[in-house]
């Protein structure tokens, strides 16, 4: 018996941190589905292959190893740019959604986070969360993260980038970012990650009780 938890939301809303915390708490497998697109893009870049050939990109997507996704490596800006180009390809999305669904069936449970988990990848998930925050708060988090890491950042540029990404994610024809009809909304604009975790834990514990 497997319990699947679907967590969606825009960039820098806190869904990744929350997802990892939940997976650790319950001993569940965790998958950041955005990394599957980045891993596909990196494979294409490493092989010197074009980013506009859907058939080639699909082949790479079908060979992505979900167990070996290195966040630190895949977070590179160039990989992110490449990933945004292949993520709009229907064949690539189909291949990766199949892999994500297979992952979601692992025992004893799974936590998947992304943009379309509750709506497309795992519409029958036992618990669906939509984690969001205002664009201003999310841009400040990105800014603080970069500064803390020793980098330099321009808040205004990050804020504009956050808004553009939201427009792209929410406006795309294929699997747009939106809450599932039965998703529980967690707005972390003024909510600590601990408070968000406790709210999620209450919902997950209730779902686990139903499974017994």
Coordinates of N, CA and C in Angstrom, one line a residue:
X1 N 0.8 -1.2 0.0 CA 0.0 0.0 0.0 C 0.9 1.2 0.0
X2 N 0.6 2.2 -0.9 CA 1.4 3.4 -1.0 C 0.6 4.6 -0.8
X3 N 1.1 5.6 -0.1 CA 0.4 6.9 0.0 C 1.2 7.9 -0.8
X4 N 0.5 8.6 -1.7 CA 1.2 9.6 -2.5 C 0.7 11.0 -2.1
X5 N 1.7 11.9 -1.9 CA 1.5 13.3 -1.5 C 2.0 14.1 -2.7
X6 N 1.0 15.0 -3.2 CA 1.3 15.8 -4.4 C 1.4 17.3 -3.9
X7 N 2.6 17.9 -4.2 CA 2.8 19.3 -3.7 C 3.1 20.1 -4.9
X8 N 2.3 21.1 -5.2 CA 2.5 22.0 -6.3 C 2.7 23.5 -5.8
X9 N 3.1 24.3 -6.7 CA 3.2 25.7 -6.4 C 4.3 26.4 -7.2
X10 N 4.3 27.7 -7.2 CA 5.3 28.5 -8.0 C 6.7 28.4 -7.4
X11 N 7.7 29.0 -8.1 CA 9.1 28.9 -7.6 C 9.2 29.7 -6.3
X12 N 10.1 29.2 -5.4 CA 10.4 29.9 -4.2 C 9.3 30.1 -3.2
X13 N 8.2 29.3 -3.3 CA 7.1 29.3 -2.4 C 7.4 28.5 -1.1
X14 N 8.4 27.6 -1.2 CA 8.8 26.8 -0.1 C 8.4 25.3 -0.3
X15 N 7.9 25.0 -1.4 CA 7.4 23.6 -1.6 C 8.5 22.5 -1.6
X16 N 9.7 22.9 -2.0 CA 10.8 22.0 -2.0 C 11.2 21.6 -0.6
X17 N 11.4 22.7 0.2 CA 11.8 22.5 1.6 C 10.7 21.7 2.4
X18 N 9.5 22.1 2.1 CA 8.4 21.4 2.8 C 8.3 19.9 2.3
X19 N 8.5 19.6 1.1 CA 8.4 18.3 0.5 C 9.5 17.4 1.2
X20 N 10.7 17.9 1.2 CA 11.8 17.2 1.8 C 11.6 16.9 3.3
X21 N 11.0 17.9 4.0 CA 10.8 17.7 5.4 C 9.7 16.6 5.6
X22 N 8.7 16.6 4.8 CA 7.6 15.6 4.9 C 8.2 14.2 4.6
X23 N 8.9 14.1 3.5 CA 9.5 12.8 3.2 C 10.4 12.3 4.3
X24 N 11.2 13.1 4.9 CA 12.0 12.7 6.0 C 11.2 12.3 7.2
X25 N 10.2 13.0 7.5 CA 9.3 12.7 8.7 C 8.6 11.3 8.6
X26 N 8.2 11.0 7.4 CA 7.4 9.8 7.2 C 8.2 8.6 6.6
X27 N 9.5 8.9 6.2 CA 10.3 7.8 5.6 C 9.8 7.5 4.2
X28 N 9.3 8.6 3.5 CA 8.8 8.4 2.1 C 9.9 8.8 1.1
X29 N 9.7 8.3 -0.1 CA 10.6 8.7 -1.2 C 10.2 10.1 -1.7
X30 N 11.2 10.9 -2.1 CA 10.9 12.3 -2.5 C 11.4 12.5 -3.9
X31 N 10.6 13.2 -4.7 CA 11.0 13.5 -6.1 C 10.7 15.0 -6.4
X32 N 11.7 15.8 -6.7 CA 11.5 17.1 -7.2 C 11.4 16.9 -8.7
X33 N 10.1 17.0 -9.3 CA 9.9 16.7 -10.7 C 10.6 17.7 -11.6
X34 N 10.8 18.9 -11.1 CA 11.5 19.9 -12.0 C 12.9 19.4 -12.3
X35 N 13.5 18.6 -11.4 CA 14.9 18.1 -11.7 C 14.9 17.1 -12.8
X36 N 13.8 16.5 -13.1 CA 13.8 15.5 -14.2 C 13.9 16.2 -15.5
X37 N 13.3 17.4 -15.6 CA 13.5 18.2 -16.9 C 14.9 18.7 -17.0
X38 N 15.5 19.1 -15.8 CA 16.8 19.6 -15.8 C 17.8 18.5 -16.2
X39 N 17.6 17.3 -15.7 CA 18.5 16.2 -16.0 C 18.4 15.8 -17.4
X40 N 17.3 15.9 -18.0 CA 17.1 15.7 -19.5 C 17.9 16.7 -20.3
X41 N 17.8 18.0 -19.8 CA 18.5 19.1 -20.5 C 20.0 18.9 -20.4
X42 N 20.4 18.5 -19.2 CA 21.9 18.4 -19.0 C 22.4 17.2 -19.8
X43 N 21.7 16.2 -20.0 CA 22.1 15.0 -20.8 C 22.3 15.5 -22.3
X44 N 21.4 16.3 -22.7 CA 21.5 16.9 -24.1 C 22.7 17.8 -24.2
X45 N 22.9 18.6 -23.3 CA 24.0 19.6 -23.3 C 25.3 18.8 -23.2
X46 N 25.4 17.8 -22.4 CA 26.7 17.0 -22.2 C 27.0 16.3 -23.5
X47 N 26.0 15.9 -24.2 CA 26.2 15.1 -25.4 C 26.4 16.0 -26.7
X48 N 26.2 17.3 -26.4 CA 26.3 18.3 -27.5 C 25.2 18.1 -28.5
X49 N 24.0 17.7 -28.1 CA 22.9 17.5 -28.9 C 22.0 18.8 -29.0
X50 N 21.2 19.0 -30.0 CA 20.4 20.2 -30.1 C 19.2 20.1 -29.1
X51 N 18.8 21.3 -28.7 CA 17.7 21.4 -27.8 C 16.3 21.6 -28.5
X52 N 16.3 21.6 -29.8 CA 15.1 21.8 -30.5 C 14.6 20.6 -31.3
X53 N 15.2 19.4 -31.0 CA 14.8 18.2 -31.7 C 14.0 17.4 -30.7
X54 N 12.7 17.3 -30.8 CA 11.8 16.7 -29.9 C 12.1 15.2 -29.8
X55 N 12.4 14.5 -30.9 CA 12.6 13.1 -30.8 C 13.8 12.7 -30.0
X56 N 14.9 13.5 -30.2 CA 16.1 13.3 -29.5 C 15.9 13.6 -28.0
X57 N 15.2 14.7 -27.7 CA 15.0 15.1 -26.3 C 14.1 14.0 -25.6
X58 N 13.1 13.4 -26.3 CA 12.3 12.4 -25.8 C 13.1 11.2 -25.4
X59 N 14.0 10.8 -26.3 CA 14.9 9.6 -26.0 C 15.7 9.8 -24.8
X60 N 16.2 11.0 -24.6 CA 17.0 11.4 -23.4 C 16.1 11.3 -22.2
X61 N 14.9 11.8 -22.3 CA 14.0 11.9 -21.2 C 13.6 10.4 -20.7
X62 N 13.5 9.5 -21.6 CA 13.2 8.1 -21.2 C 14.4 7.4 -20.6
X63 N 15.6 8.0 -20.6 CA 16.7 7.4 -20.0 C 17.2 8.1 -18.7
X64 N 16.4 9.0 -18.3 CA 16.8 9.8 -17.1 C 16.7 8.8 -15.8
X65 N 17.7 8.8 -15.0 CA 17.7 8.0 -13.8 C 17.2 8.8 -12.7
X66 N 16.0 8.5 -12.2 CA 15.4 9.4 -11.1 C 16.1 9.3 -9.8
X67 N 16.9 8.2 -9.6 CA 17.6 8.0 -8.3 C 18.8 8.9 -8.2
X68 N 19.3 9.4 -9.3 CA 20.6 10.1 -9.3 C 20.5 11.5 -9.6
X69 N 19.5 12.2 -9.2 CA 19.3 13.6 -9.5 C 20.0 14.5 -8.5
X70 N 21.1 15.1 -8.9 CA 21.9 16.0 -8.0 C 21.5 17.4 -8.1
X71 N 20.8 17.9 -7.1 CA 20.2 19.2 -7.1 C 21.3 20.3 -7.3
X72 N 22.5 20.1 -6.6 CA 23.5 21.1 -6.7 C 24.1 21.3 -8.1
X73 N 24.1 20.2 -8.8 CA 24.6 20.2 -10.2 C 23.6 20.7 -11.1
X74 N 22.4 20.3 -11.0 CA 21.3 20.6 -11.9 C 20.7 22.0 -11.7
X75 N 21.1 22.7 -10.7 CA 20.6 24.1 -10.4 C 21.3 25.1 -11.2
X76 N 22.3 24.8 -12.0 CA 23.1 25.7 -12.8 C 22.1 26.5 -13.8
X77 N 22.4 27.8 -13.9 CA 21.5 28.6 -14.7 C 21.3 28.1 -16.2
X78 N 22.5 27.7 -16.8 CA 22.4 27.3 -18.2 C 21.5 26.0 -18.3
X79 N 21.6 25.2 -17.3 CA 20.7 24.0 -17.4 C 19.3 24.4 -17.3
X80 N 19.0 25.3 -16.4 CA 17.6 25.8 -16.2 C 17.1 26.4 -17.5
X81 N 17.9 27.2 -18.2 CA 17.5 27.8 -19.5 C 17.2 26.7 -20.5
X82 N 18.0 25.7 -20.6 CA 17.8 24.6 -21.5 C 16.6 23.8 -21.2
X83 N 16.4 23.6 -19.9 CA 15.2 22.8 -19.4 C 13.9 23.5 -19.8
X84 N 13.9 24.8 -19.8 CA 12.7 25.6 -20.1 C 12.3 25.4 -21.6
X85 N 13.3 25.1 -22.4 CA 13.1 24.9 -23.9 C 12.5 23.5 -24.1
X86 N 13.0 22.5 -23.4 CA 12.5 21.2 -23.7 C 11.2 20.8 -22.9
X87 N 11.0 21.6 -21.9 CA 9.8 21.3 -21.0 C 8.5 21.6 -21.7
X88 N 8.5 22.3 -22.8 CA 7.3 22.6 -23.6 C 7.0 21.6 -24.6
X89 N 7.9 20.6 -24.8 CA 7.7 19.6 -25.8 C 6.8 18.5 -25.3
X90 N 5.6 18.2 -25.9 CA 4.7 17.2 -25.5 C 5.3 15.8 -25.3
X91 N 6.2 15.4 -26.2 CA 6.7 14.1 -26.1 C 7.6 13.9 -24.9
X92 N 8.4 15.0 -24.6 CA 9.2 15.0 -23.4 C 8.4 15.0 -22.1
X93 N 7.3 15.8 -22.1 CA 6.4 15.8 -20.9 C 5.8 14.4 -20.7
X94 N 5.4 13.8 -21.8 CA 4.7 12.5 -21.7 C 5.7 11.5 -21.1
X95 N 6.9 11.5 -21.6 CA 7.9 10.5 -21.1 C 8.3 10.7 -19.6
X96 N 8.4 12.0 -19.2 CA 8.8 12.2 -17.8 C 7.6 12.0 -16.9
X97 N 6.4 12.3 -17.4 CA 5.2 12.1 -16.5 C 5.0 10.6 -16.3
X98 N 5.3 9.8 -17.3 CA 5.3 8.3 -17.1 C 6.3 7.9 -16.0
X99 N 7.5 8.4 -16.1 CA 8.5 8.1 -15.1 C 8.1 8.6 -13.7
X100 N 7.5 9.8 -13.6 CA 7.1 10.3 -12.3 C 6.0 9.5 -11.7
X101 N 5.0 9.1 -12.6 CA 3.9 8.2 -12.1 C 4.5 6.9 -11.5
X102 N 5.4 6.3 -12.2 CA 6.0 5.0 -11.8 C 6.7 5.3 -10.4
X103 N 7.4 6.4 -10.3 CA 8.0 6.7 -9.0 C 7.0 6.8 -7.9
X104 N 5.8 7.4 -8.2 CA 4.8 7.7 -7.2 C 4.2 6.4 -6.6
X105 N 4.4 5.3 -7.2 CA 3.9 4.0 -6.7 C 4.9 3.3 -5.8
X106 N 6.0 3.9 -5.5 CA 7.0 3.2 -4.6 C 6.4 3.1 -3.2
X107 N 6.7 2.1 -2.5 CA 6.3 1.9 -1.1 C 7.4 2.4 -0.2
X108 N 7.0 2.8 1.0 CA 5.7 2.9 1.6 C 4.9 4.1 1.2
X109 N 5.6 5.1 0.6 CA 4.9 6.3 0.2 C 5.8 7.3 -0.5
X110 N 5.3 8.2 -1.2 CA 6.1 9.2 -2.0 C 5.6 10.6 -1.8
X111 N 6.5 11.5 -2.0 CA 6.2 12.9 -2.0 C 6.8 13.5 -3.3
X112 N 5.9 14.0 -4.2 CA 6.3 14.6 -5.4 C 6.0 16.1 -5.4
X113 N 7.0 16.9 -5.8 CA 6.7 18.3 -5.9 C 7.0 18.8 -7.3
X114 N 6.2 19.8 -7.7 CA 6.4 20.4 -9.0 C 5.3 21.4 -9.4
X115 N 4.9 21.4 -10.6 CA 3.9 22.3 -11.1 C 2.6 21.7 -11.4
X116 N 2.6 20.4 -11.8 CA 1.4 19.8 -12.2 C 1.1 18.4 -11.6
X117 N 1.6 18.2 -10.4 CA 1.5 16.9 -9.7 C 0.0 16.5 -9.4
X118 N -0.6 17.5 -8.7 CA -2.0 17.2 -8.3 C -3.0 17.2 -9.5
X119 N -2.7 17.9 -10.5 CA -3.6 18.1 -11.7 C -3.4 17.0 -12.8
X120 N -2.1 16.7 -13.0 CA -1.8 15.8 -14.2 C -1.1 14.5 -13.8
X121 N 0.0 14.6 -13.0 CA 0.9 13.5 -12.7 C 0.2 12.5 -11.8
X122 N -0.3 13.0 -10.7 CA -1.0 12.1 -9.6 C -2.3 12.7 -9.2
X123 N -3.3 12.7 -10.1 CA -4.6 13.3 -9.8 C -5.3 12.6 -8.7
X124 N -4.9 11.3 -8.4 CA -5.6 10.5 -7.4 C -4.8 10.5 -6.1
X125 N -3.8 11.4 -5.9 CA -3.0 11.5 -4.7 C -3.8 11.6 -3.5
X126 N -3.4 10.9 -2.4 CA -4.2 11.0 -1.1 C -4.2 12.4 -0.5
X127 N -3.1 13.1 -0.6 CA -3.0 14.5 -0.1 C -2.5 15.4 -1.2
X128 N -3.2 16.5 -1.4 CA -2.7 17.5 -2.4 C -2.5 18.8 -1.7
X129 N -1.3 19.4 -1.9 CA -1.1 20.7 -1.3 C -0.7 21.7 -2.4
X130 N -1.1 22.9 -2.3 CA -0.7 23.9 -3.2 C 0.0 25.0 -2.3
X131 N 1.3 25.1 -2.5 CA 2.1 26.0 -1.6 C 2.4 27.2 -2.4
X132 N 2.0 28.4 -1.9 CA 2.3 29.6 -2.6 C 2.7 30.7 -1.7
X133 N 3.1 31.9 -2.2 CA 3.5 33.1 -1.5 C 3.5 34.2 -2.5
X134 N 3.4 35.4 -2.0 CA 3.4 36.6 -2.9 C 4.7 36.7 -3.7
X135 N 4.6 37.2 -4.9 CA 5.8 37.4 -5.7 C 6.9 38.2 -5.0
X136 N 6.5 39.2 -4.2 CA 7.5 40.0 -3.5 C 8.3 39.1 -2.5
X137 N 7.5 38.3 -1.7 CA 8.2 37.4 -0.7 C 9.1 36.4 -1.4
X138 N 8.6 35.8 -2.5 CA 9.4 34.8 -3.2 C 10.7 35.4 -3.8
X139 N 10.6 36.6 -4.3 CA 11.8 37.3 -4.9 C 12.8 37.6 -3.7
X140 N 12.3 38.0 -2.6 CA 13.2 38.3 -1.4 C 13.9 37.0 -1.0
X141 N 13.2 35.9 -1.0 CA 13.8 34.6 -0.6 C 14.9 34.3 -1.5
X142 N 14.6 34.4 -2.8 CA 15.7 34.1 -3.8 C 16.9 35.0 -3.6
X143 N 16.6 36.3 -3.4 CA 17.7 37.3 -3.2 C 18.5 36.9 -2.0
X144 N 17.8 36.7 -0.8 CA 18.5 36.3 0.4 C 19.4 35.0 0.2
X145 N 18.8 34.1 -0.5 CA 19.5 32.8 -0.7 C 20.8 33.0 -1.5
X146 N 20.8 33.9 -2.5 CA 22.0 34.2 -3.3 C 23.0 34.9 -2.5
X147 N 22.6 35.9 -1.7 CA 23.5 36.7 -0.9 C 24.1 35.8 0.2
X148 N 23.3 35.0 0.8 CA 23.8 34.1 1.8 C 24.9 33.1 1.3
X149 N 24.7 32.8 0.0 CA 25.7 31.9 -0.7 C 26.9 32.6 -1.1
X150 N 27.0 33.9 -0.8 CA 28.2 34.7 -1.2 C 28.1 35.3 -2.6
X151 N 27.0 35.2 -3.2 CA 26.8 35.8 -4.6 C 26.3 37.2 -4.5
X152 N 26.2 37.8 -5.7 CA 25.6 39.2 -5.8 C 24.3 39.1 -6.5
X153 N 23.3 39.9 -6.1 CA 22.0 39.8 -6.7 C 21.3 41.2 -6.8
X154 N 20.4 41.3 -7.7 CA 19.6 42.5 -7.9 C 18.1 42.1 -7.6
X155 N 17.6 42.6 -6.5 CA 16.2 42.3 -6.1 C 15.2 42.6 -7.2
X156 N 15.3 43.7 -7.8 CA 14.3 44.1 -8.9 C 14.4 43.2 -10.1
X157 N 15.6 42.7 -10.4 CA 15.7 41.8 -11.6 C 15.1 40.5 -11.2
X158 N 15.3 40.0 -10.0 CA 14.8 38.7 -9.5 C 13.3 38.8 -9.4
X159 N 12.7 39.9 -9.0 CA 11.3 40.1 -8.9 C 10.6 40.0 -10.2
X160 N 11.3 40.7 -11.2 CA 10.7 40.6 -12.6 C 10.8 39.2 -13.2
X161 N 11.9 38.5 -12.8 CA 12.1 37.1 -13.3 C 11.0 36.2 -12.7
X162 N 10.7 36.4 -11.4 CA 9.7 35.6 -10.7 C 8.3 35.8 -11.4
X163 N 8.0 37.1 -11.7 CA 6.7 37.4 -12.3 C 6.6 36.8 -13.7
X164 N 7.7 36.8 -14.5 CA 7.7 36.3 -15.8 C 7.6 34.7 -15.8
X165 N 8.2 34.1 -14.8 CA 8.1 32.7 -14.7 C 6.7 32.2 -14.3
X166 N 6.1 33.0 -13.4 CA 4.7 32.7 -13.1 C 3.8 32.8 -14.3
X167 N 4.0 33.8 -15.1 CA 3.2 34.0 -16.3 C 3.4 32.9 -17.3
X168 N 4.6 32.4 -17.4 CA 4.9 31.3 -18.3 C 4.3 30.0 -17.8
X169 N 4.5 29.7 -16.5 CA 4.0 28.5 -15.9 C 2.5 28.4 -15.9
X170 N 1.9 29.5 -15.6 CA 0.4 29.6 -15.5 C -0.3 29.7 -16.8
X171 N 0.4 30.2 -17.8 CA -0.2 30.5 -19.1 C 0.0 29.5 -20.1
X172 N 0.9 28.5 -19.9 CA 1.2 27.5 -20.9 C 0.0 26.6 -21.2
X173 N -0.1 26.2 -22.4 CA -1.2 25.3 -22.9 C -1.2 23.9 -22.3
X174 N 0.0 23.4 -22.1 CA 0.2 22.0 -21.6 C 0.5 22.0 -20.2
X175 N -0.3 21.5 -19.3 CA -0.1 21.3 -17.9 C 0.2 22.6 -17.2
X176 N -0.7 23.6 -17.3 CA -0.4 24.9 -16.6 C -0.4 24.8 -15.1
X177 N 0.4 25.7 -14.5 CA 0.4 25.7 -13.0 C -0.9 26.2 -12.4
X178 N -1.6 25.4 -11.7 CA -2.8 25.8 -11.0 C -3.1 24.8 -9.9
X179 N -3.8 25.2 -8.8 CA -4.2 24.3 -7.8 C -5.2 23.2 -8.3
X180 N -5.0 22.0 -7.9 CA -6.0 21.0 -8.1 C -7.3 21.4 -7.4
X181 N -8.5 21.0 -7.9 CA -9.7 21.4 -7.2 C -9.8 21.0 -5.8
X182 N -9.2 19.9 -5.4 CA -9.2 19.3 -4.1 C -7.9 19.5 -3.3
X183 N -7.1 20.5 -3.8 CA -5.8 20.8 -3.1 C -6.0 21.7 -1.9
X184 N -5.2 21.5 -0.9 CA -5.3 22.4 0.3 C -4.2 23.5 0.1
X185 N -4.7 24.7 0.2 CA -3.8 25.9 0.0 C -3.0 26.2 1.2
X186 N -1.7 26.4 1.0 CA -0.8 26.8 2.1 C -0.1 28.1 1.6
X187 N -0.4 29.2 2.1 CA 0.2 30.5 1.7 C 1.3 30.8 2.7
X188 N 2.6 30.7 2.3 CA 3.7 30.8 3.2 C 4.3 32.3 3.2
X189 N 3.5 33.2 2.7 CA 4.0 34.6 2.7 C 4.3 35.1 4.1
X190 N 3.4 34.7 5.1 CA 3.6 35.1 6.5 C 3.6 33.8 7.4
X191 N 3.8 32.7 6.8 CA 3.8 31.4 7.5 C 5.2 30.8 7.5
X192 N 5.7 30.4 8.7 CA 7.0 29.8 8.8 C 6.9 28.4 8.2
X193 N 8.0 27.8 7.8 CA 8.1 26.5 7.2 C 7.6 25.5 8.3
X194 N 7.8 25.7 9.5 CA 7.4 24.8 10.6 C 5.9 24.8 10.7
X195 N 5.2 26.0 10.6 CA 3.8 26.1 10.6 C 3.2 25.4 9.4
X196 N 3.8 25.6 8.2 CA 3.3 24.9 7.0 C 3.5 23.4 7.2
X197 N 4.6 22.9 7.8 CA 4.8 21.5 8.0 C 3.7 20.9 8.9
X198 N 3.4 21.6 10.0 CA 2.4 21.1 10.9 C 1.1 21.1 10.3
X199 N 0.7 22.0 9.4 CA -0.6 22.0 8.7 C -0.6 20.8 7.8
X200 N 0.5 20.6 7.1 CA 0.6 19.4 6.2 C 0.5 18.1 6.9
X201 N 1.2 18.1 8.0 CA 1.2 16.8 8.8 C -0.2 16.4 9.3
X202 N -1.0 17.4 9.7 CA -2.3 17.1 10.1 C -3.1 16.4 9.0
X203 N -3.0 16.9 7.8 CA -3.7 16.4 6.6 C -3.2 15.0 6.3
X204 N -1.9 14.8 6.4 CA -1.2 13.5 6.0 C -1.6 12.5 7.1
X205 N -1.6 12.8 8.3 CA -1.9 11.9 9.4 C -3.4 11.4 9.2
X206 N -4.3 12.3 8.8 CA -5.7 12.0 8.6 C -5.8 11.0 7.5
X207 N -5.0 11.2 6.4 CA -5.0 10.3 5.2 C -4.5 9.0 5.6
X208 N -3.4 8.9 6.4 CA -2.9 7.6 6.8 C -3.9 6.8 7.7
X209 N -4.6 7.5 8.5 CA -5.7 6.9 9.3 C -6.7 6.2 8.4
X210 N -7.1 6.9 7.3 CA -8.0 6.3 6.4 C -7.5 5.0 5.7
X211 N -6.2 5.0 5.6 CA -5.6 3.8 4.9 C -5.6 2.6 5.8
X212 N -5.6 2.8 7.1 CA -5.5 1.7 8.0 C -6.8 0.8 8.0

